[in-house]
mmCIF file of C-alpha atoms and ligand atoms in Angstrom:
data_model
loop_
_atom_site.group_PDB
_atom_site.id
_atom_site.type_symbol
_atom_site.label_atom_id
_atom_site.label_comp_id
_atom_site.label_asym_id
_atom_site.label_seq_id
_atom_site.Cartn_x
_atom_site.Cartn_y
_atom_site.Cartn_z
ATOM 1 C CA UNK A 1 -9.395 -36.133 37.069
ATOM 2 C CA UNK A 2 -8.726 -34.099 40.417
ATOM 3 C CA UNK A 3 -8.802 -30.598 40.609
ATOM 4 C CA UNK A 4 -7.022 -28.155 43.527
ATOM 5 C CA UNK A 5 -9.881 -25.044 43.496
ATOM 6 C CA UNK A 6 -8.956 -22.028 44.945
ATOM 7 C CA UNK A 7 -11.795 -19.034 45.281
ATOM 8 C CA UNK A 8 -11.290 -16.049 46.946
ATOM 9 C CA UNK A 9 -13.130 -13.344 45.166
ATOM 10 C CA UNK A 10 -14.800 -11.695 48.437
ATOM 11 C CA UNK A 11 -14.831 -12.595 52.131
ATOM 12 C CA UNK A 12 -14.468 -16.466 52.062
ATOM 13 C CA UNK A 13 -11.050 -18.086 51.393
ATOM 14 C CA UNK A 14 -12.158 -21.837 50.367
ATOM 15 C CA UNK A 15 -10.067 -24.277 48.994
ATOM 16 C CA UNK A 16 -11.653 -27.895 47.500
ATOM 17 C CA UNK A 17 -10.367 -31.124 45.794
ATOM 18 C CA UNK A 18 -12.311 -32.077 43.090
ATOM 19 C CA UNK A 19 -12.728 -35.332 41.548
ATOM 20 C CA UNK A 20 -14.653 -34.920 38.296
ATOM 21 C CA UNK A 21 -18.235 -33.685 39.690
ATOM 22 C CA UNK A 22 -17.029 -35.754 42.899
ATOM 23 C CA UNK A 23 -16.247 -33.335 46.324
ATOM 24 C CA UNK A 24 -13.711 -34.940 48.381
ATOM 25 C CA UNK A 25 -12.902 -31.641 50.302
ATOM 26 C CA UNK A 26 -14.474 -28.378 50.841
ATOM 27 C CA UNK A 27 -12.686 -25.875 52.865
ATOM 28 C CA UNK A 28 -14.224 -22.570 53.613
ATOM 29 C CA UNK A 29 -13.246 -20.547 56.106
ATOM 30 C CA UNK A 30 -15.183 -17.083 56.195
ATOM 31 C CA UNK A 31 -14.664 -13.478 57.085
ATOM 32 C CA UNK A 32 -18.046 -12.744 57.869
ATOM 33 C CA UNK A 33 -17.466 -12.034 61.339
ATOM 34 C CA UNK A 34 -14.428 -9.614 60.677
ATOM 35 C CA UNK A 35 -16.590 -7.450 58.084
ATOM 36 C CA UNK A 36 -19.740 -7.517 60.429
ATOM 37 C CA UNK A 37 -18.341 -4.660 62.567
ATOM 38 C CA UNK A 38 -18.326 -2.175 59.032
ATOM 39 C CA UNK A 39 -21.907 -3.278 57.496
ATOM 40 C CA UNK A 40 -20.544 -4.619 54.817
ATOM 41 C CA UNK A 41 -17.056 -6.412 53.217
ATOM 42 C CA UNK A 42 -13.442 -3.932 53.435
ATOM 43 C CA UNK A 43 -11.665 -4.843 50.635
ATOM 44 C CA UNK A 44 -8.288 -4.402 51.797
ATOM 45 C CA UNK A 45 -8.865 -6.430 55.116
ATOM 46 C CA UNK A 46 -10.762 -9.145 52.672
ATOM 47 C CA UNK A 47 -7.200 -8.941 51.125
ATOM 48 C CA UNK A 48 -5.190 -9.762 54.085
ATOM 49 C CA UNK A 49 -7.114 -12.097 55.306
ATOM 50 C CA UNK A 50 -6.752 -14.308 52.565
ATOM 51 C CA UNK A 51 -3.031 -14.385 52.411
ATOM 52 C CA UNK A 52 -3.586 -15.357 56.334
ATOM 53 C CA UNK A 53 -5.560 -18.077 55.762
ATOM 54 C CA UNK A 54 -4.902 -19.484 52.482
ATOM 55 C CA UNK A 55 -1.941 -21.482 52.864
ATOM 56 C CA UNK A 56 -3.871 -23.653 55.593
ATOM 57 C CA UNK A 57 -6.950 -23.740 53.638
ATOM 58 C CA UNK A 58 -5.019 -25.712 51.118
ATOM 59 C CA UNK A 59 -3.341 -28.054 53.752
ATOM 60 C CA UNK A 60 -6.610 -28.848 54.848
ATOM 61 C CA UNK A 61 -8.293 -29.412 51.672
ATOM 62 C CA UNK A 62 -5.306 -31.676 50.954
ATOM 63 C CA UNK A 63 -5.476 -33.370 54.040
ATOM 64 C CA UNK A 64 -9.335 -34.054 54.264
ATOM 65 C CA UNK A 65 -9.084 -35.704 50.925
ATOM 66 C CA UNK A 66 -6.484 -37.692 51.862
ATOM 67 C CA UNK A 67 -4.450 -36.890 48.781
ATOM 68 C CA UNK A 68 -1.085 -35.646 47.713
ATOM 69 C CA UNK A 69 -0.244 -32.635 45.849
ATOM 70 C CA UNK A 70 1.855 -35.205 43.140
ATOM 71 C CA UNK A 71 -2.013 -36.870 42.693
ATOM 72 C CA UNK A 72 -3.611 -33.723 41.530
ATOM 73 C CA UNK A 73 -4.250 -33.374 37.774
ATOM 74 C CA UNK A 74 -5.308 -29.733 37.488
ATOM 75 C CA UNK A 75 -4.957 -26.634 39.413
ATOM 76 C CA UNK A 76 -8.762 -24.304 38.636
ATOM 77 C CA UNK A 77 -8.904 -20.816 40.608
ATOM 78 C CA UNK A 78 -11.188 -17.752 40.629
ATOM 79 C CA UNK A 79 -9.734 -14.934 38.291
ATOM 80 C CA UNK A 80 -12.785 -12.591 38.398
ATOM 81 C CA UNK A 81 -15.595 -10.965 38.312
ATOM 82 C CA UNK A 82 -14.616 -9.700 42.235
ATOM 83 C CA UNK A 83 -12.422 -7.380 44.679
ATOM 84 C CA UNK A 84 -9.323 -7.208 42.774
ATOM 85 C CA UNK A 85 -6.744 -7.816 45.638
ATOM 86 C CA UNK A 86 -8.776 -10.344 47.278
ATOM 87 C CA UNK A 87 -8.971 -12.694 43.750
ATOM 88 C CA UNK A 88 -5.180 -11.911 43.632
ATOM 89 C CA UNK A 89 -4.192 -13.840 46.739
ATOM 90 C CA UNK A 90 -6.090 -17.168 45.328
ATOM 91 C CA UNK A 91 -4.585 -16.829 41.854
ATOM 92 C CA UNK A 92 -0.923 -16.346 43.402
ATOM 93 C CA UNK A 93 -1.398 -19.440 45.724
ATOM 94 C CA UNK A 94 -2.606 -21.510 42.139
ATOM 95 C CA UNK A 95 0.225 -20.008 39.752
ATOM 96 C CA UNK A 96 3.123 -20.761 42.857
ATOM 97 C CA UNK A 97 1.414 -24.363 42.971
ATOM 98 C CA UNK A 98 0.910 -24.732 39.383
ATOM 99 C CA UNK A 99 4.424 -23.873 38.794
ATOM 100 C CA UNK A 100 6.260 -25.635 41.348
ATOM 101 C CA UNK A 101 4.168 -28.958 41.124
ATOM 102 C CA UNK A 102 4.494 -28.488 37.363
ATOM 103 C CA UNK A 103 0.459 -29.033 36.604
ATOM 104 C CA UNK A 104 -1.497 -27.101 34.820
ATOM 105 C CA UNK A 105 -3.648 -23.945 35.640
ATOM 106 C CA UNK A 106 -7.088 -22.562 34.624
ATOM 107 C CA UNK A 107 -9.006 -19.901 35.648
ATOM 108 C CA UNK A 108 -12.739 -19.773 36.007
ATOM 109 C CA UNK A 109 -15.155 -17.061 36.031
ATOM 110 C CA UNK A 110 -16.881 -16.871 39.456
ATOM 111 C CA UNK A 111 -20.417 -16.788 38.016
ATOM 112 C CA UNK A 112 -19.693 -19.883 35.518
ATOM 113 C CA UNK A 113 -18.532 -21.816 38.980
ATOM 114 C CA UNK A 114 -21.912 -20.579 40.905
ATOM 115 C CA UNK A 115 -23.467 -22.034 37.784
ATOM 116 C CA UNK A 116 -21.236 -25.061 37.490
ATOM 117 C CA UNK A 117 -22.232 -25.702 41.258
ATOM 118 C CA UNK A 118 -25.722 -27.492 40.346
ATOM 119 C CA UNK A 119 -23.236 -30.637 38.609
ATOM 120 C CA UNK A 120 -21.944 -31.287 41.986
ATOM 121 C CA UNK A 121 -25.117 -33.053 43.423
ATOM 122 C CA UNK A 122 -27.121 -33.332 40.435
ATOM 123 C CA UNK A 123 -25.267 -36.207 38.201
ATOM 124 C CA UNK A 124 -27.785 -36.314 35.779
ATOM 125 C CA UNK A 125 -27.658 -32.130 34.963
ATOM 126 C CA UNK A 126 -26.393 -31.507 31.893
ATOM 127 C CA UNK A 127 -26.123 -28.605 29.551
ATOM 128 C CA UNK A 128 -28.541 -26.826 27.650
ATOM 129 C CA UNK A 129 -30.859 -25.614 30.346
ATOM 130 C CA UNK A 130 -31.515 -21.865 31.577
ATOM 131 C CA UNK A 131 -30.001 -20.730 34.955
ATOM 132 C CA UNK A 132 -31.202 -17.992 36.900
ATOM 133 C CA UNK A 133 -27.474 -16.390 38.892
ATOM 134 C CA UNK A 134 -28.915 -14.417 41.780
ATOM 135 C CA UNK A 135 -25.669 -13.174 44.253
ATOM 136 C CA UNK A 136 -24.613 -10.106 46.382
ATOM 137 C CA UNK A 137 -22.839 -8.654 42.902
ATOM 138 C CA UNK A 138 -24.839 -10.519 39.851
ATOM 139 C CA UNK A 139 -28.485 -10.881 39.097
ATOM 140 C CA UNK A 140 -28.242 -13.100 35.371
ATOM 141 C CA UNK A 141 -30.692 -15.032 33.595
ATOM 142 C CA UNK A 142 -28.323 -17.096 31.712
ATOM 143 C CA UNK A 143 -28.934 -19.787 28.680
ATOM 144 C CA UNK A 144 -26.267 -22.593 29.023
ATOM 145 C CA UNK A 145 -25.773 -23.891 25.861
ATOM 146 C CA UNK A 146 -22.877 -26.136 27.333
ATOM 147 C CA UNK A 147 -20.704 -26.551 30.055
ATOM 148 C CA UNK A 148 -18.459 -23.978 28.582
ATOM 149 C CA UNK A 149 -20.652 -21.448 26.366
ATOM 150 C CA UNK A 150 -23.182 -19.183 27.725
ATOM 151 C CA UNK A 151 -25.717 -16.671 26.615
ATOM 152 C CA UNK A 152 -26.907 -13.872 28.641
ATOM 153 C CA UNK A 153 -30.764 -13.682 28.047
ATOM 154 C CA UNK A 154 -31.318 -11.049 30.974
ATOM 155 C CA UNK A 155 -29.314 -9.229 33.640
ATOM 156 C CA UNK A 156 -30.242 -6.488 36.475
ATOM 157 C CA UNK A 157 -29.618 -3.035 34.948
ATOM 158 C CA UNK A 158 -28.474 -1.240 38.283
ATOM 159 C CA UNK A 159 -28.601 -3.223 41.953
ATOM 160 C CA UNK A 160 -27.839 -7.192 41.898
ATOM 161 C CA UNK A 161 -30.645 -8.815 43.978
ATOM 162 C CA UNK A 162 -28.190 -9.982 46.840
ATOM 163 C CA UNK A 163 -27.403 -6.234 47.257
ATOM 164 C CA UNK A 164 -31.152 -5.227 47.423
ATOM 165 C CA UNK A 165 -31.636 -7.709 50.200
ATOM 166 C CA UNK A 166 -28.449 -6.728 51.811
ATOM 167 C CA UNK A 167 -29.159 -2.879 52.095
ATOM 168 C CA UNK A 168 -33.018 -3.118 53.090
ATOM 169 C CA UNK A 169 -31.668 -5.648 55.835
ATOM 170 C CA UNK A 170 -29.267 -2.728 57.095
ATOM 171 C CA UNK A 171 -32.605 -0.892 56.815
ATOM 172 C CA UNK A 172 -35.010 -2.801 59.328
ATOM 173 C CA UNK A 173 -31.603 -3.390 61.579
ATOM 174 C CA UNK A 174 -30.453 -6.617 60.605
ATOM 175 C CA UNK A 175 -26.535 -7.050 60.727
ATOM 176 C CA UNK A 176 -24.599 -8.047 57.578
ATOM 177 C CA UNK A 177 -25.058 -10.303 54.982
ATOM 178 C CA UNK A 178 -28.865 -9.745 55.437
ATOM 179 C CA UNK A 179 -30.156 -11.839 52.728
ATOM 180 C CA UNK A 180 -30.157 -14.872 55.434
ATOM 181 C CA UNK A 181 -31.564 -12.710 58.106
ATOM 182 C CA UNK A 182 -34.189 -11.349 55.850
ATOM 183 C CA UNK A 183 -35.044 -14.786 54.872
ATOM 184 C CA UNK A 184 -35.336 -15.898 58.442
ATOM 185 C CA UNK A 185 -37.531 -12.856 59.481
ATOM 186 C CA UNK A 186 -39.604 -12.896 56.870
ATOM 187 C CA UNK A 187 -40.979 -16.074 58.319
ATOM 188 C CA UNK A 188 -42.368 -14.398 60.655
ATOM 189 C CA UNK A 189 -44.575 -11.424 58.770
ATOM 190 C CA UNK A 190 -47.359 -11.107 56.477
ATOM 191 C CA UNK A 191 -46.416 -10.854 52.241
ATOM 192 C CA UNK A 192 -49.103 -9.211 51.550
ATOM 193 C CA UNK A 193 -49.109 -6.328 54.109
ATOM 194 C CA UNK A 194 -47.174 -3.976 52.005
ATOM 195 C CA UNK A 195 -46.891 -3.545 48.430
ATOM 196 C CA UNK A 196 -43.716 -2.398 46.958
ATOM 197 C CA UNK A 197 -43.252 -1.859 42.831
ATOM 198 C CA UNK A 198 -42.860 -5.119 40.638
ATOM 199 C CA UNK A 199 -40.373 -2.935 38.678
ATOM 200 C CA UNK A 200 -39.678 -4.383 34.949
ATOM 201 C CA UNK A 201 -42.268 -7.296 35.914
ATOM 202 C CA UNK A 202 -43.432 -7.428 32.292
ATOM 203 C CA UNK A 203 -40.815 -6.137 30.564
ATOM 204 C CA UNK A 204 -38.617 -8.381 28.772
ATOM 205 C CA UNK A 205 -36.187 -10.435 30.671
ATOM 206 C CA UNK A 206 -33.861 -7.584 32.276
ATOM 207 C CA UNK A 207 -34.408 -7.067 36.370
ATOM 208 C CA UNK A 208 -33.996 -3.775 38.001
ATOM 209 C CA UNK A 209 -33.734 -3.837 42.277
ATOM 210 C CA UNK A 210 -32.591 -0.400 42.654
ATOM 211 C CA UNK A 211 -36.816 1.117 43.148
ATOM 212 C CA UNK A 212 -37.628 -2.013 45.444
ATOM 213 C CA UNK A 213 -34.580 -0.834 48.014
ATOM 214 C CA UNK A 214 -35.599 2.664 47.488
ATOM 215 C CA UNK A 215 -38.772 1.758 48.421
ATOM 216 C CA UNK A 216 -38.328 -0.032 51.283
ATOM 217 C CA UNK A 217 -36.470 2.792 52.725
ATOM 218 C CA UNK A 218 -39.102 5.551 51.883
ATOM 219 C CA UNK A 219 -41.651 3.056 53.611
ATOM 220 C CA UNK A 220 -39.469 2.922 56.819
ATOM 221 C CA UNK A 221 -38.688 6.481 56.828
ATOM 222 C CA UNK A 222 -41.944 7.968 55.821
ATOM 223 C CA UNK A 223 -43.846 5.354 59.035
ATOM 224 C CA UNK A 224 -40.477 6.745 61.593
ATOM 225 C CA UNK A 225 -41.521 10.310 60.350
ATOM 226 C CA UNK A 226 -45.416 10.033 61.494
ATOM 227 C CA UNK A 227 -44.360 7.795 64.741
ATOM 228 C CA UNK A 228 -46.370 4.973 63.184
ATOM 229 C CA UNK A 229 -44.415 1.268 64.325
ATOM 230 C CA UNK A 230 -42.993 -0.634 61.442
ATOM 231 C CA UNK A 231 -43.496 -4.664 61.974
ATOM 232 C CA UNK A 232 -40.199 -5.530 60.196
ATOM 233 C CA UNK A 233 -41.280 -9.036 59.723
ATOM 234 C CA UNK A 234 -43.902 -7.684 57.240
ATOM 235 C CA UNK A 235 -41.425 -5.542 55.606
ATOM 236 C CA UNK A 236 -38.916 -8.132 55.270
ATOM 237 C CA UNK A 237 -42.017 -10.837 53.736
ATOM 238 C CA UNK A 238 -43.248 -7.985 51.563
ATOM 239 C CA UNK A 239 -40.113 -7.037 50.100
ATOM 240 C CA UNK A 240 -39.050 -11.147 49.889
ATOM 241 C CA UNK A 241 -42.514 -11.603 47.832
ATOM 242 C CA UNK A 242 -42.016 -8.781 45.424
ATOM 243 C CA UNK A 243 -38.248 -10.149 44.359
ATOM 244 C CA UNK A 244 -39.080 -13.625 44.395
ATOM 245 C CA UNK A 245 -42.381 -12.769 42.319
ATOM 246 C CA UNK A 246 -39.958 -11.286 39.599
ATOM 247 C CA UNK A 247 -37.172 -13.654 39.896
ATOM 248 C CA UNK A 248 -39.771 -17.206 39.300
ATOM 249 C CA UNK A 249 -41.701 -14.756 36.464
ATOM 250 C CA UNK A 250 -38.867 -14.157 34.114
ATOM 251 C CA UNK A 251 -37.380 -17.500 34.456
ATOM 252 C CA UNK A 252 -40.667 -19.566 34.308
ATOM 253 C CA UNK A 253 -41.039 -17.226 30.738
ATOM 254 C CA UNK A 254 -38.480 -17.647 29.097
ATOM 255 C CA UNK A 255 -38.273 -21.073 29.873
ATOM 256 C CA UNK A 256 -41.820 -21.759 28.776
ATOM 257 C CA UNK A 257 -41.582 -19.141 25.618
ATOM 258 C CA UNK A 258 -38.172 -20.744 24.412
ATOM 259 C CA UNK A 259 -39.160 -24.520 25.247
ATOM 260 C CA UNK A 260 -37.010 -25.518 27.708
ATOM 261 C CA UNK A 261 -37.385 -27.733 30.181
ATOM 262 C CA UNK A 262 -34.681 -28.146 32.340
ATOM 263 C CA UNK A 263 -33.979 -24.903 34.988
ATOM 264 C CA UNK A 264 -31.601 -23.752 37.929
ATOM 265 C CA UNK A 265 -30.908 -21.424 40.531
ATOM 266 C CA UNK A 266 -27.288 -20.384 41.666
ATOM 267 C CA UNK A 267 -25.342 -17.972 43.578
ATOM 268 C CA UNK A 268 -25.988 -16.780 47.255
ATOM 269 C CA UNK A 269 -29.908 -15.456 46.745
ATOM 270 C CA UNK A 270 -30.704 -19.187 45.790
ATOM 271 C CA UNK A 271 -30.245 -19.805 49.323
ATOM 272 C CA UNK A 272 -33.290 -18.162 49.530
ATOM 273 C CA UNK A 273 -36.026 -20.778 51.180
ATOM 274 C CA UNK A 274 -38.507 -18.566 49.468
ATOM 275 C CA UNK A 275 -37.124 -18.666 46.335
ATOM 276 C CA UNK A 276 -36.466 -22.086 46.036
ATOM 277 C CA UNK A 277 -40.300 -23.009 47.333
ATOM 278 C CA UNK A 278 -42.106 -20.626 44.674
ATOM 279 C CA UNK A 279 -39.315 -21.954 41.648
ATOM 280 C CA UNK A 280 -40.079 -25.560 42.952
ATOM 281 C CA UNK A 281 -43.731 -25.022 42.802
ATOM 282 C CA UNK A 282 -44.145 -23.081 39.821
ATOM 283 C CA UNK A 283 -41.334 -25.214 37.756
ATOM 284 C CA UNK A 284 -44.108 -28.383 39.010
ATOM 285 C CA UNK A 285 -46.979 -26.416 37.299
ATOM 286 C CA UNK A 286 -45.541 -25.698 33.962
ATOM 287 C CA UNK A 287 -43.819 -29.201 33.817
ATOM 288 C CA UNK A 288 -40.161 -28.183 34.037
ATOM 289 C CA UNK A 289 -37.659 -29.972 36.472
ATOM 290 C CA UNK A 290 -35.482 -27.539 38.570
ATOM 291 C CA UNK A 291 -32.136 -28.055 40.214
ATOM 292 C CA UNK A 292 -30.409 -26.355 42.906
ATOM 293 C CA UNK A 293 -27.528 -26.775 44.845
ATOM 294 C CA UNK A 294 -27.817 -27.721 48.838
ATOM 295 C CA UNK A 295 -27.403 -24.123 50.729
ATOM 296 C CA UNK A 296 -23.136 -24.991 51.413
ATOM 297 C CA UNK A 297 -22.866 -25.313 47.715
ATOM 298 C CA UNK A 298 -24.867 -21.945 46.641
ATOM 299 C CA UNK A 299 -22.396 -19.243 48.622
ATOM 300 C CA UNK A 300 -18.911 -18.903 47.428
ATOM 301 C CA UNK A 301 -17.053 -22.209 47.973
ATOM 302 C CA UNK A 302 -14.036 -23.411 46.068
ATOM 303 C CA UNK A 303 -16.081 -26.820 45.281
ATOM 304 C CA UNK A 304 -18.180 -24.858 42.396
ATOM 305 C CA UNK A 305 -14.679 -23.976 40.484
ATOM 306 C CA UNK A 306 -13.335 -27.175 40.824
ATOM 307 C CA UNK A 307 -15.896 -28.730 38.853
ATOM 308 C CA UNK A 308 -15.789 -25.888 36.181
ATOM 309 C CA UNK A 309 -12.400 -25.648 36.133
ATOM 310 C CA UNK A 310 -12.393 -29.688 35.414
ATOM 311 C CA UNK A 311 -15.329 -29.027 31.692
ATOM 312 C CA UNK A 312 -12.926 -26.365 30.917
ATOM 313 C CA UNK A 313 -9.732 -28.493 31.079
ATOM 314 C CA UNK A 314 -12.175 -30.808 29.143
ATOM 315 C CA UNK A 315 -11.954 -28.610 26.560
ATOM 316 C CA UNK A 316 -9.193 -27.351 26.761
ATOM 317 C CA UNK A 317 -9.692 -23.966 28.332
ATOM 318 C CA UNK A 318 -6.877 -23.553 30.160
ATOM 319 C CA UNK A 319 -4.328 -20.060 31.306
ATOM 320 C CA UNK A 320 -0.837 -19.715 31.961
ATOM 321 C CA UNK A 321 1.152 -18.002 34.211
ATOM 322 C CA UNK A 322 -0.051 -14.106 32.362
ATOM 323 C CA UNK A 323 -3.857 -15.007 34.373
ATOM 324 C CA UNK A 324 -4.486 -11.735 35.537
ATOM 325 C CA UNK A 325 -7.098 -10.785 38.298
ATOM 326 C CA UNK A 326 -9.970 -9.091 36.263
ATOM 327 C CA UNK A 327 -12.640 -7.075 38.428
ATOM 328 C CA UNK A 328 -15.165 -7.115 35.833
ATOM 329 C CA UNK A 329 -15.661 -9.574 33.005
ATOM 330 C CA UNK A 330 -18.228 -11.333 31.531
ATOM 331 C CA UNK A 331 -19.675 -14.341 32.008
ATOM 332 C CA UNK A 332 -18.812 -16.518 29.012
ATOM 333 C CA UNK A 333 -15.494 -14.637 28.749
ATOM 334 C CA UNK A 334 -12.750 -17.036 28.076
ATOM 335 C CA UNK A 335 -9.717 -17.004 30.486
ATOM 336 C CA UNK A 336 -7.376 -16.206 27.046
ATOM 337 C CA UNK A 337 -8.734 -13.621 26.374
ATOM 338 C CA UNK A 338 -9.346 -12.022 29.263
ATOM 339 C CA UNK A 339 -6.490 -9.741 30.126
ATOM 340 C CA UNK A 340 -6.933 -5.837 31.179
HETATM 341 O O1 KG4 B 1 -22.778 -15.855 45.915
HETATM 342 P P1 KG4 B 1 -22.464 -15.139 47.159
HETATM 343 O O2 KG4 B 1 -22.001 -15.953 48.352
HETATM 344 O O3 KG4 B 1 -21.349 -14.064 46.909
HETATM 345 C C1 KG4 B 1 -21.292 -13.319 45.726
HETATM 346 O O4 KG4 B 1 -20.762 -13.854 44.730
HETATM 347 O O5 KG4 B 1 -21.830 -12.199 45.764
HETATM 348 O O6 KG4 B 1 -23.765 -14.302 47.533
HETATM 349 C C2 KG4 B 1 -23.833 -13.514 48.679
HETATM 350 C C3 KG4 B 1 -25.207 -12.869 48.732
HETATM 351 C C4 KG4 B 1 -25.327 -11.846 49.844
HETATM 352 O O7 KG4 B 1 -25.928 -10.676 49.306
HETATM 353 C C5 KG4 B 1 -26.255 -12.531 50.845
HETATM 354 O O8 KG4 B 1 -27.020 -11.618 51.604
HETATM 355 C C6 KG4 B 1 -27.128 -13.352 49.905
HETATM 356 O O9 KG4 B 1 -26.224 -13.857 48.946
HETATM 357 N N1 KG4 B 1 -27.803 -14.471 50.594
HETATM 358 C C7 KG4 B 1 -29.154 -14.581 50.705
HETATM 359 C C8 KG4 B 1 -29.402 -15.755 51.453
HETATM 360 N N2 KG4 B 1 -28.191 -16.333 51.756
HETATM 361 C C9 KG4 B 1 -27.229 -15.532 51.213
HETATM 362 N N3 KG4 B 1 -30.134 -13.783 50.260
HETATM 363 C C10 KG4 B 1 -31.403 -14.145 50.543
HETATM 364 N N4 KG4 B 1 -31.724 -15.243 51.264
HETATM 365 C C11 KG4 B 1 -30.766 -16.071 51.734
HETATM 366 N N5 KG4 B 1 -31.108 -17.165 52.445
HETATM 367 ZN ZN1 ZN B 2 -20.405 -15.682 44.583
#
């Protein structure tokens, strides 16, 4: 079964051909550089780009496969959660395609495709097992109960853990998306110089980010205010300990409290080296096995909806041509239902 993916939900247009769980292309071509200059992604230049790029993202996902548009089955594309007139550019590209090539279309949540991204190198994955969604807009603890049916155990009530790492990175000077920079710098410093709050550590399965940022930032301020020097490299390692100490915590928990034994990490955060060291090490102590996708596969990439968009079609979760761009929507949300 091979699947045309289209994702453009934020600031990379990427375009993949799917075979099954199988990559045979991966396009991505991002705006990183463009969005750099404002500290963070424009919405309406995110737009434009798109339509600029799109049509030879697809050329070149079709030619690196080697395949013709006539020997595609299904056409999957991001319909939301994201920037409204960036996920409309994708889903125009997939409804003109679907229509003229006369295939049929489905639309996948974003989240359910950062999930869905652990099948691509992991053949043996399979649903149930719990997934831990950490990107610049989401921060879910999510029980897969199947390739197509989720259940939210815990989310972030205010700041999505990419975001934290994104604005304390604009804090110590590091130029957008921070998370990788932070990552890199925090290499270099001590994680137990500083202590910031553990907010919500022990309580329930929920996440909160919003006091850790704030934090950060009174500890910068408060040190520029008495002419003390900050060592940013300890900031960034303290503030990379205290998230990573709540992220492995909740999902270690649950997974031990509820008997599971199979977790994963998706989305941008579980680029994190930290994170993935301290999951890896602490999945090894409590006897669970833990999946994650290779760093291309864990920011946005069409690849990820392919293979989601392919379970779906499985099942026969498919749209039409009323697929509407949807800003916010749940995960576990089906397509159908989905209009606004
Ligand atoms: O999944 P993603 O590409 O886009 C969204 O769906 O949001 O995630 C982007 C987020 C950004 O906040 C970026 O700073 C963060 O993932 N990120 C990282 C790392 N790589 C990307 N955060 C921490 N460490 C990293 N290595
Ligand atoms: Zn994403």
């Amino acid at each position: 079964m091979k699947v045309l993916a289209i994702e453009t939900s934020c600031d990379e247009t990427s375009v993949a051909i799917v075979n099954g769980r199988e990559v045979l292309s991966n396009i991505i071509d991002t705006q990183i550089e463009k969005h750099k200059i404002f500290g963070g992604v424009v919405p309406e230049i995110a737009s434009r780009m798109h339509i600029e790029k799109i049509n030879y993202c697809i050329k070149e996902a079709l030619q690196t496969a080697n395949i013709k548009l006539n020997d595609i089955d299904i056409i999957a594309v991001t319909y939301g959660p994201g920037l409204v007139g960036a996920l409309l550019v994708g889903l125009s590209a997939a409804k003109a395609i679907a229509f003229m090539a006369d295939k049929p279309l489905v639309g996948v949540h974003h989240i359910e495709g950062h999930i869905a991204a652990n099948y691509l190198e992991h053949p043996t994955l399979e649903p149930p097992f719990l997934c831990l969604v950490v990107s610049g807009g989401h921060t879910h603890l999510v029980n897969v109960l199947s390739y197509t049916e989720f259940d939210i155990v815990g989310k972030t009530k205010d700041d999505a853990v990419g975001e934290a790492y994104d604005k304390v990175a604009r804090t110590i000077g590091l130029k957008y998306p921070g998370g990788p920079k932070v990552d890199e710098l925090a290499k270099l410093g001590d994680p137990n110089s500083i202590q910031f709050p553990k907010a919500m550590i022990n309580t329930g399965y929920d996440f909160s980010f919003s006091g850790i940022k704030s934090a950060v930032l009174n500890y910068v301020n408060s040190a520029t205010m008495k002419q003390q020097t900050i060592n940013n490299a300890d900031v960034a390692a303290s503030f990379q300990k205290t998230v990573v100490d709540i992220l492995t915590h909740k999902t270690i928990k649950y997974a031990t409290e509820h008997n599971i034994k199979n977790i994963a990490i998706a989305g941008g955060v579980a680029a994190n080296s930290t994170l993935r060291m301290q999951m890896k090490e602490l999945a090894e102590e409590n006897g669970l096995t833990l999946y994650y996708p290779s760093l291309k596969y864990c920011t946005d990439n069409a690849a990820m909806i392919g293979v989601q968009g392919y379970y779906q079609y499985k099942e026969s979760i498919t749209s039409n041509m009323r697929l509407n761009a949807i800003a916010n929507i749940a995960v576990g949300t089906k397509p159908s239902t989905g209009f606004n």
